[in-house]
Coordinates of C-alpha atoms in Angstrom, one line a residue:
M3 CA 91.4 45.0 135.8
Q4 CA 90.1 43.8 139.2
P5 CA 92.7 45.5 142.2
A6 CA 93.8 43.3 144.9
A7 CA 91.8 44.8 147.8
D8 CA 93.1 44.9 151.8
V9 CA 90.3 45.1 154.1
V10 CA 91.7 45.7 157.4
Y11 CA 89.6 46.0 160.7
R12 CA 91.0 47.6 163.7
D13 CA 89.1 47.6 167.3
L14 CA 86.0 46.6 165.3
D15 CA 84.8 42.6 164.2
A16 CA 84.6 42.0 160.4
S17 CA 81.7 42.4 158.8
Q18 CA 80.6 40.3 156.0
A19 CA 78.0 43.0 154.9
L20 CA 80.6 46.0 155.1
N21 CA 82.9 43.4 153.0
D22 CA 80.6 43.3 150.0
I23 CA 79.9 47.0 150.3
I24 CA 83.7 47.7 149.6
S25 CA 84.1 45.5 147.4
K26 CA 81.2 46.9 145.5
K27 CA 82.3 50.5 145.8
L28 CA 86.0 49.2 144.7
E29 CA 84.9 48.0 141.5
K30 CA 83.1 51.2 141.0
L31 CA 86.1 53.3 141.1
S32 CA 88.1 50.8 138.8
R33 CA 85.9 52.3 136.5
F34 CA 87.5 55.9 136.9
S35 CA 90.9 54.6 136.6
H36 CA 92.7 51.7 135.2
H37 CA 95.9 52.6 137.1
I38 CA 94.8 51.0 140.2
Q39 CA 97.5 48.7 141.0
R40 CA 96.5 47.8 144.7
S41 CA 94.0 49.4 147.2
R42 CA 93.4 48.7 151.0
V43 CA 90.6 49.6 153.7
V44 CA 91.3 50.7 157.1
L45 CA 88.3 50.8 159.3
D46 CA 88.8 51.7 162.8
S47 CA 87.6 53.3 165.9
P48 CA 90.0 55.8 166.8
H49 CA 88.9 58.3 169.1
K50 CA 87.9 57.5 173.0
H51 CA 86.1 60.8 173.8
K52 CA 83.6 60.1 176.7
H53 CA 81.6 63.1 175.7
K54 CA 81.5 62.8 171.9
G55 CA 80.5 59.7 171.5
K56 CA 81.9 56.7 169.7
R57 CA 83.6 57.6 166.3
Y58 CA 85.0 55.4 163.4
R59 CA 87.2 56.1 161.0
A60 CA 87.3 54.9 157.3
S61 CA 90.6 55.2 155.4
I62 CA 91.2 54.3 151.8
E63 CA 94.8 53.9 150.1
L64 CA 95.0 53.5 146.6
D65 CA 98.1 52.7 144.6
L66 CA 98.0 54.1 141.2
K67 CA 100.9 54.3 138.8
G68 CA 102.4 57.5 139.4
A69 CA 100.7 58.8 142.5
P70 CA 99.1 57.1 145.5
V71 CA 95.9 58.6 147.0
T72 CA 95.1 58.6 150.4
V73 CA 91.8 59.3 152.0
S74 CA 89.8 59.3 155.3
Q75 CA 86.5 60.1 157.0
D76 CA 85.1 60.1 160.3
D77 CA 81.3 59.5 161.3
T78 CA 79.6 58.2 164.1
S79 CA 78.3 55.3 161.8
I80 CA 81.1 53.2 160.5
H81 CA 78.7 53.0 157.3
I82 CA 78.4 56.4 156.5
A83 CA 82.2 57.0 157.1
V84 CA 82.6 54.4 154.2
R85 CA 80.3 56.1 152.0
E86 CA 81.9 59.2 152.4
A87 CA 85.3 58.1 151.9
F88 CA 84.4 56.4 148.9
N89 CA 83.0 59.4 147.5
A90 CA 86.0 61.5 148.2
A91 CA 88.0 58.8 146.2
E92 CA 86.1 58.7 143.6
R93 CA 86.0 63.0 143.3
K94 CA 89.8 62.6 143.6
L95 CA 90.1 59.6 140.5
K96 CA 87.9 61.8 138.4
E97 CA 89.7 65.2 139.3
M98 CA 93.3 63.2 138.4
A99 CA 91.4 62.0 135.2
A100 CA 90.3 65.2 134.1
R101 CA 93.7 66.8 134.8
R102 CA 95.5 63.9 132.7
R103 CA 93.0 64.7 129.5
S104 CA 93.5 68.4 129.6
A105 CA 97.1 68.2 129.9
R106 CA 97.1 65.6 127.0
H107 CA 95.2 67.8 124.9
Q108 CA 96.8 71.1 125.8
P109 CA 97.9 72.9 122.6
E110 CA 101.7 73.2 121.5
P111 CA 103.1 76.6 122.2
A112 CA 103.8 78.5 119.3
D113 CA 107.5 79.3 117.9
T114 CA 108.2 82.9 118.8
D115 CA 111.7 82.9 118.1
Q116 CA 111.0 83.9 114.1
P117 CA 113.1 86.2 112.4
D118 CA 112.0 89.5 111.8

């Protein structure tokens, strides 16, 4: 199932190239978790530091069944920020899937209340 994706640009001009990259990355994330119901990507330029240069932030919010996942990354390039944010989201989804699998395959505790 392809999750509904919202891409929001704040203090930036919308870019079709970024939209294409984001849709491909979201499609890749949906392979790691079938529980994604909705996704939202926010791209903005929050920092106004004159000495540090222009910074960009890419934030990803994934609504999953059970627990939402939120990741954000800052960088001097919006493309790198998007890439790193999606890499972090992929790591989180893989970690959650591994926890879910390991919890499912835990051996049942032995009955210790046996009479002597």
